[in-house]
PDB file of C-alpha atoms and ligand atoms in Angstrom:
ATOM      1  CA  MET A   1     -25.593  33.862  -7.626  1.00 35.00           C
ATOM      2  CA  ASN A   2     -25.977  33.517  -3.858  1.00 39.00           C
ATOM      3  CA  THR A   3     -24.771  36.362  -1.617  1.00 38.00           C
ATOM      4  CA  MET A   4     -23.583  35.984   1.737  1.00 39.00           C
ATOM      5  CA  GLU A   5     -24.055  38.723   4.343  1.00 38.00           C
ATOM      6  CA  LYS A   6     -21.446  37.592   6.554  1.00 36.00           C
ATOM      7  CA  PRO A   7     -18.419  37.573   6.863  1.00 41.00           C
ATOM      8  CA  HIS A   8     -17.447  41.065   6.313  1.00 38.00           C
ATOM      9  CA  VAL A   9     -15.196  41.573   3.231  1.00 39.00           C
ATOM     10  CA  ALA A  10     -11.647  42.444   4.002  1.00 43.00           C
ATOM     11  CA  ALA A  11     -10.227  45.633   2.226  1.00 40.00           C
ATOM     12  CA  ASP A  12      -7.443  43.522   0.676  1.00 46.00           C
ATOM     13  CA  PRO A  13      -7.256  39.760   0.568  1.00 48.00           C
ATOM     14  CA  ALA A  14      -3.514  40.269   0.721  1.00 51.00           C
ATOM     15  CA  LYS A  15      -1.962  37.783  -1.657  1.00 49.00           C
ATOM     16  CA  ASN A  16       0.607  35.757   0.232  1.00 54.00           C
ATOM     17  CA  GLN A  17       2.498  32.502  -0.214  1.00 84.00           C
ATOM     18  CA  ALA A  18       0.375  30.372   2.286  1.00 97.00           C
ATOM     19  CA  MET A  19      -1.260  27.313   0.592  1.00 97.00           C
ATOM     20  CA  VAL A  20      -3.995  27.678   2.922  1.00 98.00           C
ATOM     21  CA  ARG A  21      -5.142  30.639   4.997  1.00 97.00           C
ATOM     22  CA  ALA A  22      -8.118  30.673   7.453  1.00 98.00           C
ATOM     23  CA  VAL A  23      -9.030  33.689   9.253  1.00 97.00           C
ATOM     24  CA  GLY A  24     -11.648  33.639  12.012  1.00 98.00           C
ATOM     25  CA  VAL A  25     -13.441  30.808  10.260  1.00 98.00           C
ATOM     26  CA  ARG A  26     -16.933  30.259  11.810  1.00 98.00           C
ATOM     27  CA  LYS A  27     -19.529  27.530  10.946  1.00 98.00           C
ATOM     28  CA  SER A  28     -22.787  26.868  12.536  1.00 98.00           C
ATOM     29  CA  TYR A  29     -25.347  24.014  12.017  1.00 97.00           C
ATOM     30  CA  GLY A  30     -28.604  25.857  13.190  1.00 96.00           C
ATOM     31  CA  SER A  31     -27.797  27.195  16.506  1.00 96.00           C
ATOM     32  CA  ASN A  32     -24.887  24.866  17.099  1.00 97.00           C
ATOM     33  CA  GLU A  33     -21.662  26.817  16.453  1.00 98.00           C
ATOM     34  CA  VAL A  34     -19.139  24.058  15.693  1.00 98.00           C
ATOM     35  CA  LEU A  35     -16.161  26.283  14.430  1.00 98.00           C
ATOM     36  CA  LYS A  36     -15.775  29.348  16.618  1.00 98.00           C
ATOM     37  CA  GLY A  37     -13.020  31.394  14.826  1.00 98.00           C
ATOM     38  CA  ILE A  38     -10.215  29.171  13.241  1.00 98.00           C
ATOM     39  CA  ASP A  39      -7.087  30.943  12.401  1.00 98.00           C
ATOM     40  CA  LEU A  40      -4.638  28.719  10.573  1.00 98.00           C
ATOM     41  CA  GLU A  41      -2.007  29.185   7.890  1.00 98.00           C
ATOM     42  CA  VAL A  42      -0.512  26.128   6.227  1.00 98.00           C
ATOM     43  CA  GLN A  43       2.691  26.746   4.168  1.00 97.00           C
ATOM     44  CA  PRO A  44       3.498  25.050   0.813  1.00 97.00           C
ATOM     45  CA  GLY A  45       5.059  21.527   1.530  1.00 97.00           C
ATOM     46  CA  GLU A  46       3.916  21.714   5.137  1.00 98.00           C
ATOM     47  CA  VAL A  47       2.348  18.695   6.692  1.00 98.00           C
ATOM     48  CA  VAL A  48      -0.168  19.627   9.585  1.00 98.00           C
ATOM     49  CA  CYS A  49      -1.802  16.904  11.719  1.00 98.00           C
ATOM     50  CA  LEU A  50      -4.998  18.022  13.227  1.00 98.00           C
ATOM     51  CA  ILE A  51      -5.940  16.256  16.298  1.00 98.00           C
ATOM     52  CA  GLY A  52      -8.807  16.569  18.871  1.00 98.00           C
ATOM     53  CA  ALA A  53     -11.715  14.515  20.380  1.00 97.00           C
ATOM     54  CA  SER A  54     -14.822  13.483  18.271  1.00 97.00           C
ATOM     55  CA  GLY A  55     -17.030  16.538  17.770  1.00 97.00           C
ATOM     56  CA  SER A  56     -14.316  19.118  18.056  1.00 98.00           C
ATOM     57  CA  GLY A  57     -14.855  20.349  14.406  1.00 98.00           C
ATOM     58  CA  LYS A  58     -12.036  18.697  12.595  1.00 98.00           C
ATOM     59  CA  SER A  59     -14.031  17.192   9.761  1.00 98.00           C
ATOM     60  CA  THR A  60     -16.087  20.277   9.471  1.00 98.00           C
ATOM     61  CA  PHE A  61     -12.973  22.420   9.102  1.00 98.00           C
ATOM     62  CA  LEU A  62     -11.475  20.114   6.538  1.00 98.00           C
ATOM     63  CA  ARG A  63     -14.828  20.344   4.662  1.00 97.00           C
ATOM     64  CA  CYS A  64     -14.853  24.073   4.692  1.00 97.00           C
ATOM     65  CA  ILE A  65     -11.363  24.305   3.007  1.00 97.00           C
ATOM     66  CA  ASN A  66     -12.887  22.798  -0.139  1.00 92.00           C
ATOM     67  CA  HIS A  67     -16.253  24.387   0.322  1.00 94.00           C
ATOM     68  CA  LEU A  68     -18.034  21.111   0.688  1.00 94.00           C
ATOM     69  CA  GLU A  69     -19.359  23.345   3.844  1.00 96.00           C
ATOM     70  CA  LYS A  70     -20.121  27.031   3.446  1.00 95.00           C
ATOM     71  CA  ILE A  71     -18.718  29.055   6.191  1.00 96.00           C
ATOM     72  CA  ASN A  72     -20.695  31.535   8.240  1.00 94.00           C
ATOM     73  CA  GLY A  73     -17.972  33.881   9.203  1.00 94.00           C
ATOM     74  CA  GLY A  74     -14.282  34.614   8.581  1.00 95.00           C
ATOM     75  CA  ARG A  75     -12.403  34.036   5.393  1.00 94.00           C
ATOM     76  CA  LEU A  76     -10.527  31.241   3.757  1.00 96.00           C
ATOM     77  CA  TRP A  77      -8.067  31.319   1.041  1.00 96.00           C
ATOM     78  CA  ILE A  78      -6.094  28.453  -0.962  1.00 96.00           C
ATOM     79  CA  GLU A  79      -3.150  30.514  -2.269  1.00 95.00           C
ATOM     80  CA  ASP A  80      -4.526  33.680  -3.727  1.00 91.00           C
ATOM     81  CA  GLN A  81      -8.014  32.328  -4.378  1.00 93.00           C
ATOM     82  CA  MET A  82     -10.807  32.960  -1.808  1.00 94.00           C
ATOM     83  CA  VAL A  83     -12.439  29.560  -1.344  1.00 95.00           C
ATOM     84  CA  GLY A  84     -16.092  29.752  -2.520  1.00 94.00           C
ATOM     85  CA  TYR A  85     -16.635  33.341  -2.974  1.00 93.00           C
ATOM     86  CA  THR A  86     -15.551  36.407  -4.977  1.00 91.00           C
ATOM     87  CA  VAL A  87     -15.656  39.998  -3.705  1.00 87.00           C
ATOM     88  CA  LYS A  88     -17.871  42.277  -5.778  1.00 88.00           C
ATOM     89  CA  GLY A  89     -18.251  45.870  -4.364  1.00 86.00           C
ATOM     90  CA  HIS A  90     -18.384  45.199  -0.598  1.00 85.00           C
ATOM     91  CA  LYS A  91     -20.091  41.801  -0.675  1.00 88.00           C
ATOM     92  CA  LEU A  92     -19.075  38.229  -1.086  1.00 87.00           C
ATOM     93  CA  HIS A  93     -20.888  36.414  -3.800  1.00 91.00           C
ATOM     94  CA  GLU A  94     -20.600  32.665  -4.114  1.00 93.00           C
ATOM     95  CA  LYS A  95     -18.817  31.429  -7.018  1.00 94.00           C
ATOM     96  CA  THR A  96     -20.581  29.532  -9.752  1.00 93.00           C
ATOM     97  CA  HIS A  97     -20.726  25.737  -9.465  1.00 92.00           C
ATOM     98  CA  ALA A  98     -18.381  25.397 -12.330  1.00 90.00           C
ATOM     99  CA  GLU A  99     -15.899  27.764 -10.661  1.00 91.00           C
ATOM    100  CA  ILE A 100     -16.177  25.801  -7.262  1.00 92.00           C
ATOM    101  CA  CYS A 101     -15.570  22.485  -9.108  1.00 89.00           C
ATOM    102  CA  ARG A 102     -12.564  23.909 -11.078  1.00 89.00           C
ATOM    103  CA  GLU A 103     -10.888  25.168  -7.783  1.00 90.00           C
ATOM    104  CA  ARG A 104     -11.837  21.940  -5.839  1.00 91.00           C
ATOM    105  CA  ALA A 105      -9.781  20.114  -8.407  1.00 92.00           C
ATOM    106  CA  ASN A 106      -6.737  21.468  -6.803  1.00 94.00           C
ATOM    107  CA  THR A 107      -7.477  19.855  -3.432  1.00 97.00           C
ATOM    108  CA  GLY A 108      -7.467  16.114  -3.055  1.00 97.00           C
ATOM    109  CA  MET A 109      -9.592  14.641  -0.284  1.00 96.00           C
ATOM    110  CA  VAL A 110      -9.347  11.176   1.405  1.00 97.00           C
ATOM    111  CA  PHE A 111     -12.050   9.993   3.664  1.00 95.00           C
ATOM    112  CA  GLN A 112     -12.256   7.316   6.392  1.00 94.00           C
ATOM    113  CA  HIS A 113     -14.519   5.267   4.316  1.00 93.00           C
ATOM    114  CA  PHE A 114     -12.660   5.398   0.949  1.00 88.00           C
ATOM    115  CA  ASN A 115     -15.706   6.144  -1.265  1.00 91.00           C
ATOM    116  CA  LEU A 116     -14.515   4.237  -4.216  1.00 96.00           C
ATOM    117  CA  PHE A 117     -17.046   3.827  -6.958  1.00 97.00           C
ATOM    118  CA  PRO A 118     -17.928   0.134  -6.456  1.00 97.00           C
ATOM    119  CA  HIS A 119     -18.982  -0.631 -10.106  1.00 98.00           C
ATOM    120  CA  LEU A 120     -15.815   0.729 -11.538  1.00 98.00           C
ATOM    121  CA  THR A 121     -12.430  -0.953 -11.650  1.00 98.00           C
ATOM    122  CA  VAL A 122      -9.334   0.582  -9.833  1.00 98.00           C
ATOM    123  CA  ILE A 123      -8.042   2.099 -12.977  1.00 98.00           C
ATOM    124  CA  GLU A 124     -11.613   3.447 -13.926  1.00 97.00           C
ATOM    125  CA  ASN A 125     -11.837   4.904 -10.553  1.00 98.00           C
ATOM    126  CA  LEU A 126      -8.632   6.813 -11.091  1.00 97.00           C
ATOM    127  CA  LEU A 127      -9.501   8.047 -14.503  1.00 97.00           C
ATOM    128  CA  LEU A 128     -12.914   9.407 -13.864  1.00 96.00           C
ATOM    129  CA  ALA A 129     -12.284  12.692 -12.224  1.00 94.00           C
ATOM    130  CA  PRO A 130      -9.498  13.678 -14.791  1.00 95.00           C
ATOM    131  CA  LYS A 131     -12.085  13.087 -17.530  1.00 95.00           C
ATOM    132  CA  MET A 132     -15.082  14.663 -15.763  1.00 92.00           C
ATOM    133  CA  ALA A 133     -13.260  17.545 -14.173  1.00 90.00           C
ATOM    134  CA  LEU A 134     -10.225  18.226 -16.373  1.00 90.00           C
ATOM    135  CA  GLY A 135     -11.575  17.029 -19.672  1.00 92.00           C
ATOM    136  CA  GLN A 136      -8.579  14.577 -20.032  1.00 94.00           C
ATOM    137  CA  SER A 137      -9.002  11.428 -22.127  1.00 95.00           C
ATOM    138  CA  PRO A 138      -8.398   8.050 -20.526  1.00 93.00           C
ATOM    139  CA  GLU A 139      -5.216   7.767 -22.891  1.00 94.00           C
ATOM    140  CA  GLN A 140      -3.837  11.076 -21.465  1.00 95.00           C
ATOM    141  CA  SER A 141      -4.251  10.272 -17.908  1.00 96.00           C
ATOM    142  CA  ARG A 142      -3.661   6.514 -17.886  1.00 97.00           C
ATOM    143  CA  PRO A 143       0.112   6.608 -17.735  1.00 97.00           C
ATOM    144  CA  ARG A 144       0.011   8.843 -14.603  1.00 97.00           C
ATOM    145  CA  ALA A 145      -2.722   6.594 -13.173  1.00 98.00           C
ATOM    146  CA  ILE A 146      -0.593   3.610 -13.589  1.00 98.00           C
ATOM    147  CA  SER A 147       2.414   5.181 -12.166  1.00 97.00           C
ATOM    148  CA  LEU A 148       0.517   6.172  -9.070  1.00 98.00           C
ATOM    149  CA  LEU A 149      -0.714   2.664  -8.728  1.00 98.00           C
ATOM    150  CA  GLU A 150       2.847   1.544  -8.780  1.00 97.00           C
ATOM    151  CA  GLN A 151       3.690   4.109  -6.093  1.00 96.00           C
ATOM    152  CA  VAL A 152       1.054   2.948  -3.762  1.00 97.00           C
ATOM    153  CA  GLY A 153       1.928  -0.694  -4.361  1.00 97.00           C
ATOM    154  CA  LEU A 154      -1.124  -1.703  -6.358  1.00 97.00           C
ATOM    155  CA  ALA A 155       0.182  -2.210  -9.787  1.00 96.00           C
ATOM    156  CA  ASP A 156      -1.218  -5.662  -9.925  1.00 97.00           C
ATOM    157  CA  LYS A 157      -4.694  -4.422  -9.040  1.00 98.00           C
ATOM    158  CA  VAL A 158      -5.310  -2.113 -11.998  1.00 98.00           C
ATOM    159  CA  ASN A 159      -8.325  -4.113 -13.153  1.00 98.00           C
ATOM    160  CA  ALA A 160      -9.727  -5.282  -9.882  1.00 98.00           C
ATOM    161  CA  TYR A 161     -13.124  -4.064  -8.457  1.00 98.00           C
ATOM    162  CA  PRO A 162     -12.929  -2.345  -5.016  1.00 97.00           C
ATOM    163  CA  ARG A 163     -14.897  -5.070  -3.453  1.00 97.00           C
ATOM    164  CA  HIS A 164     -11.971  -7.565  -4.120  1.00 97.00           C
ATOM    165  CA  LEU A 165      -9.495  -5.455  -2.348  1.00 97.00           C
ATOM    166  CA  SER A 166      -8.758  -5.153   1.442  1.00 96.00           C
ATOM    167  CA  GLY A 167      -9.815  -1.821   3.256  1.00 96.00           C
ATOM    168  CA  GLY A 168      -6.013  -0.837   3.220  1.00 97.00           C
ATOM    169  CA  GLN A 169      -5.795  -1.413  -0.503  1.00 97.00           C
ATOM    170  CA  GLN A 170      -8.977   0.438  -1.222  1.00 97.00           C
ATOM    171  CA  GLN A 171      -7.675   3.369   0.978  1.00 97.00           C
ATOM    172  CA  ARG A 172      -4.393   3.248  -1.150  1.00 98.00           C
ATOM    173  CA  VAL A 173      -6.501   3.476  -4.343  1.00 98.00           C
ATOM    174  CA  ALA A 174      -8.476   6.290  -2.980  1.00 98.00           C
ATOM    175  CA  ILE A 175      -5.236   8.271  -2.354  1.00 98.00           C
ATOM    176  CA  ALA A 176      -3.854   7.366  -5.870  1.00 98.00           C
ATOM    177  CA  ARG A 177      -7.251   8.535  -7.202  1.00 98.00           C
ATOM    178  CA  ALA A 178      -7.012  11.809  -5.439  1.00 97.00           C
ATOM    179  CA  LEU A 179      -3.402  12.301  -6.672  1.00 98.00           C
ATOM    180  CA  CYS A 180      -4.419  11.515 -10.304  1.00 97.00           C
ATOM    181  CA  MET A 181      -5.896  15.105 -10.256  1.00 96.00           C
ATOM    182  CA  GLN A 182      -2.507  16.455  -9.519  1.00 96.00           C
ATOM    183  CA  PRO A 183      -3.719  18.497  -6.570  1.00 97.00           C
ATOM    184  CA  LYS A 184      -1.698  21.118  -4.872  1.00 96.00           C
ATOM    185  CA  LEU A 185      -3.058  20.152  -1.477  1.00 98.00           C
ATOM    186  CA  MET A 186      -4.301  16.993   0.134  1.00 98.00           C
ATOM    187  CA  LEU A 187      -6.813  16.767   2.999  1.00 98.00           C
ATOM    188  CA  PHE A 188      -7.078  13.468   4.853  1.00 98.00           C
ATOM    189  CA  ASP A 189      -9.800  12.874   7.336  1.00 98.00           C
ATOM    190  CA  GLU A 190      -9.015   9.932   9.530  1.00 97.00           C
ATOM    191  CA  PRO A 191      -7.847   7.877   6.727  1.00 97.00           C
ATOM    192  CA  THR A 192      -6.895   4.879   8.711  1.00 97.00           C
ATOM    193  CA  SER A 193      -9.736   4.823  11.355  1.00 96.00           C
ATOM    194  CA  ALA A 194     -11.838   2.342   9.502  1.00 95.00           C
ATOM    195  CA  LEU A 195      -8.859  -0.101   8.766  1.00 95.00           C
ATOM    196  CA  ASP A 196      -8.034  -3.339  10.568  1.00 94.00           C
ATOM    197  CA  PRO A 197      -4.861  -2.574  12.562  1.00 94.00           C
ATOM    198  CA  GLU A 198      -2.619  -4.858  10.453  1.00 94.00           C
ATOM    199  CA  LEU A 199      -3.609  -2.727   7.322  1.00 95.00           C
ATOM    200  CA  VAL A 200      -2.881   0.691   8.765  1.00 96.00           C
ATOM    201  CA  GLY A 201       0.857   0.561   8.230  1.00 96.00           C
ATOM    202  CA  ASP A 202       0.773   0.279   4.425  1.00 96.00           C
ATOM    203  CA  VAL A 203      -1.543   3.283   4.084  1.00 97.00           C
ATOM    204  CA  LEU A 204       0.710   5.441   6.500  1.00 97.00           C
ATOM    205  CA  ALA A 205       3.644   4.377   4.470  1.00 97.00           C
ATOM    206  CA  VAL A 206       1.998   5.775   1.351  1.00 97.00           C
ATOM    207  CA  MET A 207       1.167   8.899   3.272  1.00 98.00           C
ATOM    208  CA  ARG A 208       4.808   9.317   4.494  1.00 97.00           C
ATOM    209  CA  GLN A 209       6.103   8.855   1.037  1.00 97.00           C
ATOM    210  CA  LEU A 210       3.627  11.520  -0.088  1.00 97.00           C
ATOM    211  CA  ALA A 211       4.894  14.002   2.625  1.00 97.00           C
ATOM    212  CA  ALA A 212       8.487  13.401   1.845  1.00 97.00           C
ATOM    213  CA  SER A 213       7.727  14.292  -1.761  1.00 97.00           C
ATOM    214  CA  GLY A 214       6.831  17.699  -0.607  1.00 97.00           C
ATOM    215  CA  MET A 215       3.009  17.570  -0.834  1.00 98.00           C
ATOM    216  CA  THR A 216       1.113  20.073   1.282  1.00 98.00           C
ATOM    217  CA  MET A 217      -1.071  17.943   3.623  1.00 98.00           C
ATOM    218  CA  ILE A 218      -3.537  18.458   6.387  1.00 98.00           C
ATOM    219  CA  VAL A 219      -4.193  15.269   8.112  1.00 98.00           C
ATOM    220  CA  VAL A 220      -6.960  14.484  10.712  1.00 98.00           C
ATOM    221  CA  THR A 221      -5.716  11.526  12.568  1.00 97.00           C
ATOM    222  CA  HIS A 222      -5.494   9.657  15.852  1.00 95.00           C
ATOM    223  CA  GLU A 223      -2.151   8.097  14.788  1.00 96.00           C
ATOM    224  CA  MET A 224       0.174   9.703  17.149  1.00 96.00           C
ATOM    225  CA  GLY A 225       3.131   7.877  15.859  1.00 96.00           C
ATOM    226  CA  PHE A 226       2.565   9.229  12.342  1.00 97.00           C
ATOM    227  CA  ALA A 227       2.035  12.808  13.775  1.00 97.00           C
ATOM    228  CA  ARG A 228       5.190  12.660  15.799  1.00 97.00           C
ATOM    229  CA  ASP A 229       7.218  11.292  12.796  1.00 96.00           C
ATOM    230  CA  VAL A 230       5.955  13.103   9.932  1.00 97.00           C
ATOM    231  CA  ALA A 231       4.118  16.256  10.913  1.00 98.00           C
ATOM    232  CA  ASP A 232       5.894  19.735  10.832  1.00 98.00           C
ATOM    233  CA  ARG A 233       3.130  20.946  13.117  1.00 98.00           C
ATOM    234  CA  VAL A 234       0.382  19.427  15.327  1.00 98.00           C
ATOM    235  CA  VAL A 235      -2.804  21.433  15.855  1.00 98.00           C
ATOM    236  CA  PHE A 236      -4.901  20.487  18.794  1.00 98.00           C
ATOM    237  CA  MET A 237      -8.701  21.457  18.377  1.00 98.00           C
ATOM    238  CA  HIS A 238     -11.305  21.458  21.108  1.00 98.00           C
ATOM    239  CA  GLY A 239     -14.807  22.610  20.991  1.00 98.00           C
ATOM    240  CA  GLY A 240     -14.451  24.397  17.757  1.00 98.00           C
ATOM    241  CA  ARG A 241     -11.344  26.246  18.630  1.00 98.00           C
ATOM    242  CA  ILE A 242      -7.546  25.751  18.023  1.00 98.00           C
ATOM    243  CA  ILE A 243      -6.229  25.296  21.736  1.00 98.00           C
ATOM    244  CA  GLU A 244      -2.698  24.502  21.139  1.00 98.00           C
ATOM    245  CA  GLN A 245      -0.288  24.052  18.156  1.00 98.00           C
ATOM    246  CA  GLY A 246       3.321  23.721  17.456  1.00 98.00           C
ATOM    247  CA  PRO A 247       6.002  21.097  16.535  1.00 98.00           C
ATOM    248  CA  PRO A 248       5.032  17.498  17.523  1.00 98.00           C
ATOM    249  CA  SER A 249       7.930  17.263  20.025  1.00 97.00           C
ATOM    250  CA  GLU A 250       6.156  20.309  21.886  1.00 98.00           C
ATOM    251  CA  VAL A 251       2.429  19.552  21.493  1.00 98.00           C
ATOM    252  CA  LEU A 252       2.633  15.707  21.934  1.00 97.00           C
ATOM    253  CA  GLY A 253       5.911  15.596  23.907  1.00 96.00           C
ATOM    254  CA  ASN A 254       5.064  18.682  26.503  1.00 96.00           C
ATOM    255  CA  PRO A 255       1.610  19.897  26.010  1.00 97.00           C
ATOM    256  CA  GLN A 256       0.898  23.094  27.666  1.00 97.00           C
ATOM    257  CA  HIS A 257      -2.931  23.006  27.880  1.00 97.00           C
ATOM    258  CA  GLU A 258      -4.863  20.685  30.275  1.00 97.00           C
ATOM    259  CA  ARG A 259      -7.305  19.747  27.419  1.00 97.00           C
ATOM    260  CA  THR A 260      -4.490  18.764  25.235  1.00 98.00           C
ATOM    261  CA  ARG A 261      -3.160  16.480  28.074  1.00 97.00           C
ATOM    262  CA  ALA A 262      -6.473  14.984  28.586  1.00 97.00           C
ATOM    263  CA  PHE A 263      -7.003  14.255  25.034  1.00 97.00           C
ATOM    264  CA  LEU A 264      -3.430  12.665  24.688  1.00 97.00           C
ATOM    265  CA  ALA A 265      -3.933  10.556  27.777  1.00 95.00           C
ATOM    266  CA  SER A 266      -7.409   9.258  26.173  1.00 94.00           C
ATOM    267  CA  VAL A 267      -5.723   8.162  22.879  1.00 91.00           C
ATOM    268  CA  ARG A 268      -2.388   6.627  24.137  1.00 79.00           C
TER     269      ARG A 268
HETATM  270  N1  LIG B   1     -23.999  18.250   8.550  1.00 92.53           N
HETATM  271  C1  LIG B   1     -24.226  18.396  10.010  1.00 92.53           C
HETATM  272  N2  LIG B   1     -25.385  18.892  10.448  1.00 92.53           N
HETATM  273  C2  LIG B   1     -25.373  19.203  11.766  1.00 92.53           C
HETATM  274  N3  LIG B   1     -24.410  19.013  12.672  1.00 92.53           N
HETATM  275  C3  LIG B   1     -23.274  18.644  12.315  1.00 92.53           C
HETATM  276  C4  LIG B   1     -23.084  18.216  10.820  1.00 92.53           C
HETATM  277  N4  LIG B   1     -21.719  17.877  10.545  1.00 92.53           N
HETATM  278  C5  LIG B   1     -21.236  18.037  11.763  1.00 92.53           C
HETATM  279  N5  LIG B   1     -21.985  18.363  12.866  1.00 92.53           N
HETATM  280  C6  LIG B   1     -21.688  18.630  14.338  1.00 92.53           C
HETATM  281  O1  LIG B   1     -20.616  19.465  14.306  1.00 92.53           O
HETATM  282  C7  LIG B   1     -19.813  19.056  15.408  1.00 92.53           C
HETATM  283  C8  LIG B   1     -18.593  18.915  14.959  1.00 92.53           C
HETATM  284  O2  LIG B   1     -18.411  17.815  14.169  1.00 92.53           O
HETATM  285  P1  LIG B   1     -17.227  17.181  13.303  1.00 92.53           P
HETATM  286  O3  LIG B   1     -16.569  18.348  12.568  1.00 92.53           O
HETATM  287  O4  LIG B   1     -17.590  15.945  12.443  1.00 92.53           O
HETATM  288  O5  LIG B   1     -16.140  16.854  14.474  1.00 92.53           O
HETATM  289  P2  LIG B   1     -14.879  15.915  14.505  1.00 92.53           P
HETATM  290  O6  LIG B   1     -14.509  15.573  13.137  1.00 92.53           O
HETATM  291  O7  LIG B   1     -13.868  16.588  15.154  1.00 92.53           O
HETATM  292  O8  LIG B   1     -15.367  14.654  15.106  1.00 92.53           O
HETATM  293  C9  LIG B   1     -20.514  17.928  16.204  1.00 92.53           C
HETATM  294  O9  LIG B   1     -21.110  18.306  17.188  1.00 92.53           O
HETATM  295  C10 LIG B   1     -21.364  17.471  14.942  1.00 92.53           C
HETATM  296  O10 LIG B   1     -22.650  16.684  15.557  1.00 92.53           O
HETATM  297 MG1  LIG B   2     -14.328  13.902  11.950  1.00 92.53          MG
END
């Protein structure tokens, strides 16, 4: 088991009701510190849109939340579980691979580039993770998978291969695939950035529907219309820090920080 010198162990991880709690999260690649102390709490059912220029650390932060990246400082929890580590004595020990995989199953992640398995059909893409990570037979998870494909408008593509689908359809499959694991939390990293403009709307519609169903979501996006309409809170990152956050009407409508204003001018 790996140990981690930093961050220092808190006296009490203080069980609380937040779905995600980040306290002073730091992440470096070599000498390049890309997260410089991120504090963020996301409540159950909340939709948080994370905005900011390229290189500001948005993807890195999302990847830290499900321990795809190991943090170098601070602490992260999903509900009452510390992400990636357990406290033993006064040190943090990295959890076992099996524990990390089990916890990761609670968090769905959707990427810019879909990442479907090209050699598997749509339904096979949905059934794979429930089988591998949860030990569910295809018979067990198939009804849920079919229902999810109906919800994302792809009931007629059950047996199609990804290469026969448009980018927008592939992304909706990717969302259904993540939901098939029945996650508590969904992380989206620029889910519409790789799509032709005419395909963006269908994907955003699925995300709106998911938000309305009460899913807790953290969405990195440049779709300011979506952020304005759907986000409970908009968080602006710059240079590895949260510079400004609040309701969309405030952050997008009346930004207080010069950096936020400059960023919004650049994306509009
Ligand atoms: N695996 C990596 N190795 C080294 N540097 C990285 C890695 N991933 C990201 N970075 C650097 O971290 C910074 C933040 O990147 P990222 O989190 O992708 O920003 P964003 O998603 O906001 O565009 C960038 O300077 C990027 O070059
Ligand atoms: Mg990114």
